[in-house]
Short mmCIF file of C-alpha atoms and ligand atoms in Angstrom, two decimals:
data_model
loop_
_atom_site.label_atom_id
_atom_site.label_comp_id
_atom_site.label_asym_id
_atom_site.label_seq_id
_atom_site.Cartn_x
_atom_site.Cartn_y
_atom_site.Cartn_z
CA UNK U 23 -181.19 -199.05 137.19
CA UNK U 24 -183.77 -201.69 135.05
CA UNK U 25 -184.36 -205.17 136.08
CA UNK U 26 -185.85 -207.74 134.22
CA UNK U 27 -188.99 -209.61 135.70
CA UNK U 28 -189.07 -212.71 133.50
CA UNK U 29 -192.22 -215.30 133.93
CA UNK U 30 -191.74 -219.05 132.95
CA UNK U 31 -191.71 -221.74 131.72
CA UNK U 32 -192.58 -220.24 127.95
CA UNK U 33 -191.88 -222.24 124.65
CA UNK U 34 -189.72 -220.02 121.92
CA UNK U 35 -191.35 -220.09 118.91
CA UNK U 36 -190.93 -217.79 115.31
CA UNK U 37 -188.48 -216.18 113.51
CA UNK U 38 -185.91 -213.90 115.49
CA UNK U 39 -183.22 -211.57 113.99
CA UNK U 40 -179.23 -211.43 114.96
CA UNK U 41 -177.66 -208.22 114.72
CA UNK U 42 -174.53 -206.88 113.96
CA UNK U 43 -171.34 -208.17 115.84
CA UNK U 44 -170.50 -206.69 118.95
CA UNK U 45 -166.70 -207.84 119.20
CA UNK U 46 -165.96 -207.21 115.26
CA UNK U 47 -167.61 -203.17 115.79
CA UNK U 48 -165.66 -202.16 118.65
CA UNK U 49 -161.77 -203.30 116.87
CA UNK U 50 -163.09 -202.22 113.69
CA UNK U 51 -164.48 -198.67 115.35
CA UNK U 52 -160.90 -198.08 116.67
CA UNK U 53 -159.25 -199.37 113.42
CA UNK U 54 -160.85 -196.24 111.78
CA UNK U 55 -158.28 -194.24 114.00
CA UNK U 56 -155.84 -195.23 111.59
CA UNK U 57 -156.67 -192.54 109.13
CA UNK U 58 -157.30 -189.52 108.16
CA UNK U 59 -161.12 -188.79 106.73
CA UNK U 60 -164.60 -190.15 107.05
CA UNK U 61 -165.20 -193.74 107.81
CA UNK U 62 -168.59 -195.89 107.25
CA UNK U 63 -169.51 -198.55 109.38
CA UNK U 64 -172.45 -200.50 108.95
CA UNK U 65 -174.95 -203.15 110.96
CA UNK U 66 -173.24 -201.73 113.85
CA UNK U 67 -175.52 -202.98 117.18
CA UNK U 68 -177.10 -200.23 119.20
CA UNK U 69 -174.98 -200.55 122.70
CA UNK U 70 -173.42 -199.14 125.47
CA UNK U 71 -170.35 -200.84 124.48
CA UNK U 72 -170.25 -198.94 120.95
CA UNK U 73 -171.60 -195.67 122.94
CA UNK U 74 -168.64 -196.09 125.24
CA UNK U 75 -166.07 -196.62 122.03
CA UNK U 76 -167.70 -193.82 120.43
CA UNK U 77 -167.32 -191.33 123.42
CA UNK U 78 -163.79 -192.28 123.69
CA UNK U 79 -162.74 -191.00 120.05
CA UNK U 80 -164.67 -188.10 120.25
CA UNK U 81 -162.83 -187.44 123.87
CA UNK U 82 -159.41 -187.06 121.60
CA UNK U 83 -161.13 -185.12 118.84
CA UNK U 84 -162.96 -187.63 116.41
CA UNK U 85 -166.44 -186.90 115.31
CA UNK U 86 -168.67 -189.75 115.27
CA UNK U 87 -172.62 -190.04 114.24
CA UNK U 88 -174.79 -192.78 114.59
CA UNK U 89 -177.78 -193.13 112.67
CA UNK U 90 -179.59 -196.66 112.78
CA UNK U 91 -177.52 -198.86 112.54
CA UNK U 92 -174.83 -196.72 110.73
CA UNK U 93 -171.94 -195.05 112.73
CA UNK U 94 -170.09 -192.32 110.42
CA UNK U 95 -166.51 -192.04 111.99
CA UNK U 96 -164.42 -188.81 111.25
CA UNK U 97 -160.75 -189.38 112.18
CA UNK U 98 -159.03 -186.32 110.73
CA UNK U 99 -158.40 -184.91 114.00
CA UNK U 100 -156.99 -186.14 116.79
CA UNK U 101 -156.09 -183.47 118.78
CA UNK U 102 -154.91 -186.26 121.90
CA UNK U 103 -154.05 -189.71 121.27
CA UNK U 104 -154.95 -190.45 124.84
CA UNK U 105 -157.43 -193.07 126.47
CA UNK U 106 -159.09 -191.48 129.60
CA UNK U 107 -159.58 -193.18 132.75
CA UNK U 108 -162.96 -192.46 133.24
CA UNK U 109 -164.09 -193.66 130.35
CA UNK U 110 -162.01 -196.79 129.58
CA UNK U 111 -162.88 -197.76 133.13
CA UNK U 112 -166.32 -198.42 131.66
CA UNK U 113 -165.02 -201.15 128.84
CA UNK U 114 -161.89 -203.13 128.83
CA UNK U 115 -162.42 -203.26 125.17
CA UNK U 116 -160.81 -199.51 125.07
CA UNK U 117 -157.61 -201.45 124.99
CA UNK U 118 -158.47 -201.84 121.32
CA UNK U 119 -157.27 -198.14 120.44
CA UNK U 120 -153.47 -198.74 121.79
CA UNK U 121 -152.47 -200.08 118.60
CA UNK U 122 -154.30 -198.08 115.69
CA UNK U 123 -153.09 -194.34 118.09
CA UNK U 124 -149.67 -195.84 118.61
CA UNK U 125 -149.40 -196.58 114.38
CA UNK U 126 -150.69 -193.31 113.47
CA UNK U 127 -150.11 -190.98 116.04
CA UNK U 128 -146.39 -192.19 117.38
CA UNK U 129 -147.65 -192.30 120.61
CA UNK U 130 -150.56 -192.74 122.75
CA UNK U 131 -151.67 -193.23 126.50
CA UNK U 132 -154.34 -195.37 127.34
CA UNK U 133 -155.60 -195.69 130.86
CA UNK U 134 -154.58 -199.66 131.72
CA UNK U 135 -157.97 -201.41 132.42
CA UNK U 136 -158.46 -202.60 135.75
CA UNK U 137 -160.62 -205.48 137.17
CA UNK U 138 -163.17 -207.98 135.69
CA UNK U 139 -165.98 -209.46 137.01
CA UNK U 140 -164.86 -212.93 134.90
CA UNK U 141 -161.33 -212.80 136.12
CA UNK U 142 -157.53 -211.79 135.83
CA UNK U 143 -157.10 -209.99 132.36
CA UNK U 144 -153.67 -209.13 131.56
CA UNK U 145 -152.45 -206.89 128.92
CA UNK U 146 -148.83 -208.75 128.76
CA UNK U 147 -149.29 -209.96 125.29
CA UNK U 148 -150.72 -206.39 123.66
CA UNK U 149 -147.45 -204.69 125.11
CA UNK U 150 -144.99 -207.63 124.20
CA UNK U 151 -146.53 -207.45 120.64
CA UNK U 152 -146.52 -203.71 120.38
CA UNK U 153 -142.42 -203.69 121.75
CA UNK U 154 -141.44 -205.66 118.82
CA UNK U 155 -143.16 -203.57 116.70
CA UNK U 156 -140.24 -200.98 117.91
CA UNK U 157 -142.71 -199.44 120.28
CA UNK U 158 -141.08 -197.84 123.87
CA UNK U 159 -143.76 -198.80 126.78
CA UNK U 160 -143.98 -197.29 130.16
CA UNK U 161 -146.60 -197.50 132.70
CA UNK U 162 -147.36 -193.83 134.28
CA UNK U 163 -149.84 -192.87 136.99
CA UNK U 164 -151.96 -196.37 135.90
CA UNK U 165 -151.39 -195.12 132.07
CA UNK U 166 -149.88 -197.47 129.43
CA UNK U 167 -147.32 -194.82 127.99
CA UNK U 168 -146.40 -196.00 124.26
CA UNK U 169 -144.22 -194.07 121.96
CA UNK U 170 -142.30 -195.12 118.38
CA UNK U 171 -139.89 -192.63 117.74
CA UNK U 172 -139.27 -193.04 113.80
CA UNK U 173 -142.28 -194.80 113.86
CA UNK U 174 -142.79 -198.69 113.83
CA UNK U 175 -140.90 -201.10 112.03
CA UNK U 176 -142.37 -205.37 111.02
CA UNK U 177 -140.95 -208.16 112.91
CA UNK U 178 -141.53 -212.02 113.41
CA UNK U 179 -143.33 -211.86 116.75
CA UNK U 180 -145.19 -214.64 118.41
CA UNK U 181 -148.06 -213.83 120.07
CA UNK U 182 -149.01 -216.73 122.37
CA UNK U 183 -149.42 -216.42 126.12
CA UNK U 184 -151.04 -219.14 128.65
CA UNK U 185 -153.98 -219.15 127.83
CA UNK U 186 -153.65 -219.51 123.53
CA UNK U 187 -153.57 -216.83 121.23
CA UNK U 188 -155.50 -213.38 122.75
CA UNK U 189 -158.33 -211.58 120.66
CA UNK U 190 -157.86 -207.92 121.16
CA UNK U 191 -154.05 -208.64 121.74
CA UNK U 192 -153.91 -210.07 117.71
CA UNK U 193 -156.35 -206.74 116.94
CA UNK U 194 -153.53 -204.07 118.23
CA UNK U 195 -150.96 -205.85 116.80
CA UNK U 196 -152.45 -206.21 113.18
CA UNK U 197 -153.66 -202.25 113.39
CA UNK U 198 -150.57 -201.24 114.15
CA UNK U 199 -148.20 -203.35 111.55
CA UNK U 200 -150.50 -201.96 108.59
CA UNK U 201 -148.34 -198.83 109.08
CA UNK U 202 -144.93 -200.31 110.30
CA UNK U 203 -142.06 -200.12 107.65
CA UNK U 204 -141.40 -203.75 105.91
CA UNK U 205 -142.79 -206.81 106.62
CA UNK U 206 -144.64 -208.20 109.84
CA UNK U 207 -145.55 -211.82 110.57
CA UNK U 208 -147.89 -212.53 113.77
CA UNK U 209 -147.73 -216.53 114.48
CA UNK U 210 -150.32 -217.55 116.80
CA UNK U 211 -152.74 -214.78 115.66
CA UNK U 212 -156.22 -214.99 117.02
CA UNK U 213 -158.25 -217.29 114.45
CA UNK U 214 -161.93 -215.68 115.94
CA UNK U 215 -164.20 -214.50 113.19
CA UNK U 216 -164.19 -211.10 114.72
CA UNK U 217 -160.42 -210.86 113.71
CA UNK U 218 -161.17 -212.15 110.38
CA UNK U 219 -163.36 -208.98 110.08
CA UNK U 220 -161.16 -206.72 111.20
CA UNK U 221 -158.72 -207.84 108.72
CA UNK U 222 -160.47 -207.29 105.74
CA UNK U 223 -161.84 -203.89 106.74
CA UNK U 224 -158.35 -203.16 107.20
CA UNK U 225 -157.42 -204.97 103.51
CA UNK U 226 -160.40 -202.36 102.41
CA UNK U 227 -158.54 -199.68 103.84
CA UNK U 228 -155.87 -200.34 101.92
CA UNK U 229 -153.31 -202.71 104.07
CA UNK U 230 -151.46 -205.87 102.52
CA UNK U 231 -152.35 -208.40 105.00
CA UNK U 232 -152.65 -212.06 103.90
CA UNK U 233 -153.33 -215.51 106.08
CA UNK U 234 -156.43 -214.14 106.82
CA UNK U 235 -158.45 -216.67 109.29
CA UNK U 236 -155.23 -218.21 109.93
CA UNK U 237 -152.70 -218.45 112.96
CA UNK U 238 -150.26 -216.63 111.11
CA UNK U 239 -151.01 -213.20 109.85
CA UNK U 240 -148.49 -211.50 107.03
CA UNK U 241 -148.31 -208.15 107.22
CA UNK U 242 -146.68 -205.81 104.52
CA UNK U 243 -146.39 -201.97 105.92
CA UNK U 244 -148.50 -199.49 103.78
CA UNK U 245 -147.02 -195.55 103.96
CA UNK U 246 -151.03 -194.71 104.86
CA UNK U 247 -154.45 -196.05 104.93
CA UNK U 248 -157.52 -194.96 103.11
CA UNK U 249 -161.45 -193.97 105.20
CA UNK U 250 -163.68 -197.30 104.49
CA UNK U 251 -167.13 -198.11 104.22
CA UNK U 252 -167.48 -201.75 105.64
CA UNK U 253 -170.52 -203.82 107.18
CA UNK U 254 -169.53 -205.80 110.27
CA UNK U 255 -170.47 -209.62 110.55
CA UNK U 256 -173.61 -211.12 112.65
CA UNK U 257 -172.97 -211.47 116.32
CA UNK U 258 -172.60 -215.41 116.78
CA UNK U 259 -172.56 -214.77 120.18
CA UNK U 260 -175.99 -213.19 120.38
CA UNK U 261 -176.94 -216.29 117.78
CA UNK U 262 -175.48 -218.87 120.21
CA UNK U 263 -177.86 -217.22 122.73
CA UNK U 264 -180.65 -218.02 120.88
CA UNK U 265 -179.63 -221.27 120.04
CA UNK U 266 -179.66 -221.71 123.86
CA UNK U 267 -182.74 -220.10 125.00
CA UNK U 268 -184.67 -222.14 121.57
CA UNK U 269 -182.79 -225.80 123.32
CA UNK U 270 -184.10 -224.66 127.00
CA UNK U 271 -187.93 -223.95 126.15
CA UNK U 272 -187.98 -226.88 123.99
CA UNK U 273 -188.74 -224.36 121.46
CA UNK U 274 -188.36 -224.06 117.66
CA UNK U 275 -186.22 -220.89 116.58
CA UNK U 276 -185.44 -219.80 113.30
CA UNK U 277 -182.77 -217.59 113.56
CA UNK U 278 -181.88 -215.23 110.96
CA UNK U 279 -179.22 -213.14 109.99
CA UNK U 280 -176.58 -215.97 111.58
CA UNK U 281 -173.49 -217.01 109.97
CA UNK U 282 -173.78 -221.18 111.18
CA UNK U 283 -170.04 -221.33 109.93
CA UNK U 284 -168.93 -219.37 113.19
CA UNK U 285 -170.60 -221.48 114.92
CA UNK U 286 -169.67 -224.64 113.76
CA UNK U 287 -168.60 -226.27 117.55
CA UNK U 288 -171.68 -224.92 118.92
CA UNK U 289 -174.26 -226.36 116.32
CA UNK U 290 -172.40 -230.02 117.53
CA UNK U 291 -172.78 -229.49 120.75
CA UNK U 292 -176.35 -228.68 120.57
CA UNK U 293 -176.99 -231.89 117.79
CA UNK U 294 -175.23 -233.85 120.46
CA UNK U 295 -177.49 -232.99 123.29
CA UNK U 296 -180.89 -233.85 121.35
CA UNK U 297 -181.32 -230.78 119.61
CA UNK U 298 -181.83 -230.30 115.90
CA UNK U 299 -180.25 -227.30 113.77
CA UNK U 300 -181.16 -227.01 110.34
CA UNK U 301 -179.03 -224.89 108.20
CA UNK U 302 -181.41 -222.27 106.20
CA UNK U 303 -180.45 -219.47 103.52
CA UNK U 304 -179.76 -217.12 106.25
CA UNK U 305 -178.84 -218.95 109.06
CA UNK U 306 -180.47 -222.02 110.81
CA UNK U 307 -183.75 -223.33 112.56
CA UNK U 308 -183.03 -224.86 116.54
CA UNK U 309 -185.71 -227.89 116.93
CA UNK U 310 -186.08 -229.11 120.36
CA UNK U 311 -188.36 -231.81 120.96
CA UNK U 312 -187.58 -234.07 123.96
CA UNK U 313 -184.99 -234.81 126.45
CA UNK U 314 -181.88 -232.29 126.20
CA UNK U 315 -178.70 -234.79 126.62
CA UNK U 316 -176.00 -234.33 129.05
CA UNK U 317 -172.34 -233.98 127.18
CA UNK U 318 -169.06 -232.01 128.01
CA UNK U 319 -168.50 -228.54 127.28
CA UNK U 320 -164.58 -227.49 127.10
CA UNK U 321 -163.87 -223.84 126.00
CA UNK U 322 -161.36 -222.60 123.66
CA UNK U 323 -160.61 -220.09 121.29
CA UNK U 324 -161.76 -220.06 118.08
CA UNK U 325 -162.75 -222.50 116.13
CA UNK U 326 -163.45 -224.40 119.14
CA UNK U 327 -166.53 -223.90 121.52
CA UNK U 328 -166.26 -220.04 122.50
CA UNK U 329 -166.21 -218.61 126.11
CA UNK U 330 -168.93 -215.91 125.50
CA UNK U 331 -171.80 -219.06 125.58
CA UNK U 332 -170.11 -221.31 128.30
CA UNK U 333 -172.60 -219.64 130.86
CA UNK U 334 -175.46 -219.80 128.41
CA UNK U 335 -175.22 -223.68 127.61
CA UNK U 336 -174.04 -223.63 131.22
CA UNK U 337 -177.69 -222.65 131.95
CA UNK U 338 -179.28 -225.74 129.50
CA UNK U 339 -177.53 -228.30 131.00
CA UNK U 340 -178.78 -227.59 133.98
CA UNK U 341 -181.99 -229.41 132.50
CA UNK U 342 -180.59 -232.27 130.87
CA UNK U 343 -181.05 -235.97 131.91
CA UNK U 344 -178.19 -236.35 133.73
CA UNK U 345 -174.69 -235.23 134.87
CA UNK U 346 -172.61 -232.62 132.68
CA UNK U 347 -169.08 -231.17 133.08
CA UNK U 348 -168.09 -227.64 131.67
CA UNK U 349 -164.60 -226.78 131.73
CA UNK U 350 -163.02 -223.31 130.50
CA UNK U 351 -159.93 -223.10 129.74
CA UNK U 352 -159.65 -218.97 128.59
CA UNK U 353 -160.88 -217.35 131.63
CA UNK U 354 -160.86 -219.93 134.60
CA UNK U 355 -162.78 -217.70 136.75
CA UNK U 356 -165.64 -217.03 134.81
CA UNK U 357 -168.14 -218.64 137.13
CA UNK U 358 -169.94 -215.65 138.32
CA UNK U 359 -173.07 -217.42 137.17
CA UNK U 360 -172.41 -220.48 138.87
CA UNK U 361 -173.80 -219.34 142.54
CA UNK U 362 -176.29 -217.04 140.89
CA UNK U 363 -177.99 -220.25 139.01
CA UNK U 364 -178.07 -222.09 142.02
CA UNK U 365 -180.26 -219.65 143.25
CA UNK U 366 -182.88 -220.85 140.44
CA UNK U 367 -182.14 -224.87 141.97
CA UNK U 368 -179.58 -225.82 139.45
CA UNK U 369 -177.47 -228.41 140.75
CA UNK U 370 -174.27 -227.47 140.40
CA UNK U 371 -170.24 -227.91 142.19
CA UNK U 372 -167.44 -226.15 141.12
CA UNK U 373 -163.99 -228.52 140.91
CA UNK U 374 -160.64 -225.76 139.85
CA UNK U 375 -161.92 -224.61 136.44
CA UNK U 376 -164.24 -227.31 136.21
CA UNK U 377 -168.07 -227.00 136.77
CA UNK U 378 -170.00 -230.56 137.52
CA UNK U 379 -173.79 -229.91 135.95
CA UNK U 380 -176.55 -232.94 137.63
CA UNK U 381 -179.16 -231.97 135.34
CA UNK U 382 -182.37 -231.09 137.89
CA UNK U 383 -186.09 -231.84 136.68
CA UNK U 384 -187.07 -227.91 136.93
CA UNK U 385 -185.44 -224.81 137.60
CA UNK U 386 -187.24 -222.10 140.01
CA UNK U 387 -187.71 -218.50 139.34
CA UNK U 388 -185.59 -216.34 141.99
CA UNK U 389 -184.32 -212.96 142.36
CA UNK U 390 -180.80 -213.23 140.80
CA UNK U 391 -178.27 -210.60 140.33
CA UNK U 392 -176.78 -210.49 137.01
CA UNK U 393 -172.57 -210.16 137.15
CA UNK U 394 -170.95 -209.40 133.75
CA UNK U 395 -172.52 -209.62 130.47
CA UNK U 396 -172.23 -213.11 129.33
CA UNK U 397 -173.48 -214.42 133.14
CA UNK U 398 -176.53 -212.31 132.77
CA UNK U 399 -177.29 -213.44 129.32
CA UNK U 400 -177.54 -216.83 131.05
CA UNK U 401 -179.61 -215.94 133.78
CA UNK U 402 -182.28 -214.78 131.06
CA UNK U 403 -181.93 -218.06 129.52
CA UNK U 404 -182.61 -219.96 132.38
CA UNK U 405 -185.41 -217.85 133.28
CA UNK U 406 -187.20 -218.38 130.17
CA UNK U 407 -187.58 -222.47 131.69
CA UNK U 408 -187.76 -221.22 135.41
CA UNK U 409 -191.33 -221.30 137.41
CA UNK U 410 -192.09 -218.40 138.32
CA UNK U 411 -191.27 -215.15 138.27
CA UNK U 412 -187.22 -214.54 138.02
CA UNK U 413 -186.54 -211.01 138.42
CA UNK U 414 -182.65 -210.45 136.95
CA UNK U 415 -180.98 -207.23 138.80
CA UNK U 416 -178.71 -204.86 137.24
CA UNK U 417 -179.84 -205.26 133.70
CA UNK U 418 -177.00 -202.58 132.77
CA UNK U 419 -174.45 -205.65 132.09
CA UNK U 420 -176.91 -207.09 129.52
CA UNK U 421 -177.69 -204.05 127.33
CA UNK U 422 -173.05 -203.73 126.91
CA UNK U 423 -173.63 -206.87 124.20
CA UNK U 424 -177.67 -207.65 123.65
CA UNK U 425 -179.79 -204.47 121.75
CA UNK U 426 -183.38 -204.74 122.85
CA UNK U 427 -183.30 -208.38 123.80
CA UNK U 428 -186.35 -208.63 126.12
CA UNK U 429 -188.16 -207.26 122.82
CA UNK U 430 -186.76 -209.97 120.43
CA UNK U 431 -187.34 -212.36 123.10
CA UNK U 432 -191.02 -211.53 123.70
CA UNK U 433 -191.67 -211.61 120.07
CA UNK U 434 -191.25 -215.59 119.69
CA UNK U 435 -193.21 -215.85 123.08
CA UNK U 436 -191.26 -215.19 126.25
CA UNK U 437 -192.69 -212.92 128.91
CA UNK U 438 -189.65 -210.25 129.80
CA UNK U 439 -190.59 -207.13 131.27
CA UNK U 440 -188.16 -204.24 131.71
CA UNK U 441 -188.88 -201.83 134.83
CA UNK U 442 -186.88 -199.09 135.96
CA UNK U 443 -186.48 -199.29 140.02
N1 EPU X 505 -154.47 -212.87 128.03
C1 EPU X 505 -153.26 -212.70 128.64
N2 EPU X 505 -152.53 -211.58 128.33
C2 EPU X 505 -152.98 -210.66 127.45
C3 EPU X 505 -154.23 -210.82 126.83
C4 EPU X 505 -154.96 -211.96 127.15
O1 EPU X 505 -152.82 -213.54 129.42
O2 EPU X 505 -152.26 -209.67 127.21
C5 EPU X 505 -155.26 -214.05 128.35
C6 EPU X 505 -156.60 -213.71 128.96
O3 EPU X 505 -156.51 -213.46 130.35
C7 EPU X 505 -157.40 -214.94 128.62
C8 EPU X 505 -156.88 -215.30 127.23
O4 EPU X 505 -155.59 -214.69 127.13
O5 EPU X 505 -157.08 -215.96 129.51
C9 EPU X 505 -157.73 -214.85 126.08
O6 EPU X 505 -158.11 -213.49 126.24
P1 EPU X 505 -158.29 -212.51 125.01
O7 EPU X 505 -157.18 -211.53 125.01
O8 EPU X 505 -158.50 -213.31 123.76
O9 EPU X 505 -159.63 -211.74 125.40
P2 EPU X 505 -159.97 -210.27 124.94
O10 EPU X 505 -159.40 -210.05 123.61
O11 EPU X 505 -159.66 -209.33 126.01
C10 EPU X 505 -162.17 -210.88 123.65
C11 EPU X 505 -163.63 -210.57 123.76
C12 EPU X 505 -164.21 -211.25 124.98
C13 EPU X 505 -163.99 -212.76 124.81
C14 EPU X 505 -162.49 -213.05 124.64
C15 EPU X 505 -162.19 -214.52 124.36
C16 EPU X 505 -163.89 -208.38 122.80
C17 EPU X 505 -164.23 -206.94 122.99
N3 EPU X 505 -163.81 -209.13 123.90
O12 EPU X 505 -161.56 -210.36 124.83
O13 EPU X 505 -165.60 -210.98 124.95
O14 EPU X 505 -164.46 -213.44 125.95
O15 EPU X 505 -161.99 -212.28 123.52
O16 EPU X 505 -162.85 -214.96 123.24
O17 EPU X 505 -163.75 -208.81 121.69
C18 EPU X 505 -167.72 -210.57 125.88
O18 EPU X 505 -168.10 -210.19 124.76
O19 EPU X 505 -168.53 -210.80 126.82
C19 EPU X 505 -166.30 -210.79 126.12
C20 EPU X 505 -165.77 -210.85 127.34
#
């Protein structure tokens, strides 16, 4: 198992590179299921998330070949249309398969995931979309059991739940109308970027989808899709990262390869605590140069301030010049950073889904444990400002959703080691 042993403070400084989207690669992966022949996807990120996605088609059959930054998908066979326990265990984001297996296979099993380190995670609103698709569900042995008999047919089908519209939940649904007979419409459709992609990879594949980027998706059933060559979009969450590691060091970060127009409630936030963003041709230049300003931090989905960097900017405002309050409203329970920053002498006190930031003069290097992907991203963050020597423990939940991040990282001047213990 690696740690990270991370010295500070350091000041970020120099160009550093974004890489290919994480959350749009692993839908768009499974979307290939949907046909027959050789897909292309491009400026896919080199993960264990996308290793994990990859191992679970070729588990029913699939070939797939990665080759830098390239992942060649061949769908024609799928000899089982099932999702294994022991590998979706590994990634929730398996999930993503149900629909695309269910459109063109008629059936499929997928083991149903179990529990997260950032809370509750129900499946209600995948099931409840893919049921009004036609689909019959059961739940065997801890399988999701899903069969269309006659195959699927459109419907009007709201996709809402508690918490607003769900990501991967909009993803199944979409994948699998491409192939239903008539017409589908999905109202309260994730808006996220990531979906946006997924929907015109699918459009390249051949499906009639239009409302793209909008709550309400139109879907017009297509007898069969073609293979695709697409490029996925830049990670904004690994961008948003940056942003927040540039605003901690009071560095100066040109980030490249960033789309700033996914990250529109982010680039406020930061111009609203004292930092500067600067739009450039590919992406944007983070300025910090004095005080970082406390503010309020409210999550919730897309296009408003995104989940995946609550802990992040969680992790700045520790520093700023007085008293912050981060509420998140998709996952209430994804604190797991909270106690583990604490550790480093942030001042911080949790009220319901509410977390009350006094902004501290320094944070100290400790040994911290890192929890689930996003929490750990944030514990390198603060690090970066920490004194001392911060040594981050199971660096496994890092490397799901950041490729080689201690070396892009180092190159604009922080001091990351990896070690193997
Ligand atoms: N929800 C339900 N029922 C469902 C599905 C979701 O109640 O059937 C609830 C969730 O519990 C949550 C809210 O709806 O309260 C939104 O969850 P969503 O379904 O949108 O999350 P997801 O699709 O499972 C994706 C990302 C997450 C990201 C969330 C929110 C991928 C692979 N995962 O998950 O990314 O936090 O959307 O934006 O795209 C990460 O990358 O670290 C990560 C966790």
């Amino acid at each position: 198992m690696d740690i990270f042993k991370i010295t500070g403070p350091v000041r970020l400084e120099g160009e550093i590179t974004v890489g290919g989207s994480k959350n749009s690669a692993l839908p768009i992966i499974a979307a290939s299921l949907l046909t027959a022949g050789k897909s292309t996807l491009r400026g896919i990120p080199n993960l264990s998330d996308i290793a994990v996605m990859c191992k679970l088609l070729e588990d029913m059959g699939c070939k797939t070949v990665a080759d830098n930054g390239d992942i060649a998908i061949d769908a024609t066979t799928i000899y089982k249309p099932i999702g294994d326990y022991e590998i979706v265990r590994k990634m929730r984001a398996s999930i993503c398969i149900l629909g695309p297996l269910l459109a063109r296979c008629g059936k499929v099993e997928v083991s149903m995931p179990g529990g997260c380190a950032i809370g509750y995670r129900p499946v209600d609103i995948h099931l409840r979309g893919l049921q009004e698709l036609g689909a019959k569900i059961e739940l065997r042995n801890g399988y999701i059991c899903a069969t269309a008999n006659g195959g699927l047919k459109g419907a009007n089908i709201f996709l809402g739940g508690a918490f607003g519209s769900s990501v991967l939940a909009t993803a199944n649904v979409l994948c699998a109308a491409t192939l239903a007979r008539g017409k589908t419409v999905i109202e309260y459709a994730s808006c996220e970027p990531e979906i946006t992609d997924l929907a015109n990879c699918l459009v390249k594949m051949g499906a009639k989808i239009t409302g793209i980027g909008s709550p309400q998706l139109i879907i017009n059933g297509v007898k069969e899709l073609k293979p695709v060559e697409h490029t996925v979009i830049p990670d904004r969450i690994e961008a948003g990262t940056f942003m927040a590691a540039a605003a901690i060091t009071k560095g100066n970060l040109k980030i490249k390869n960033c789309r700033t127009d996914h990250l529109m409630a982010v680039i406020n936030k930061l111009r609203s605590i004292n930092i500067a963003v600067e739009e450039t041709q590919d992406g944007c230049e983070v300025c910090s140069s004095g005080n970082i300003e406390p503010t309020d931090i409210t999550t919730l989905p897309y296009p408003g301030f995104p989940t995946d960097l609550q802990a992040q900017f969680m992790a700045v405002l520790c520093l700023a010049k007085g008293n912050s309050i981060i509420t998140e409203k998709i996952f209430p329970d994804r604190f797991m950073h909270v106690a583990e920053l604490s550790r480093m002498a942030a001042n911080l006190r949790k009220e319901g889904p509410h977390i009350i930031i006094s902004g501290v003069e320094k944070l100290i290097a400790a040994p911290v444990m890192a929890s689930d992907l996003r929490a750990s991203a944030a514990l390198v963050v603060a690090a970066l400002a920490a004194h001392g020597e911060t040594i981050v423990n199971r660096v496994y939940h890092i490397d799901r959703g950041y490729e080689k991040i201690e070396e892009k990282l180092n190159a604009v001047g922080a001091k990351i080691q990896r070690q193997s213990v």
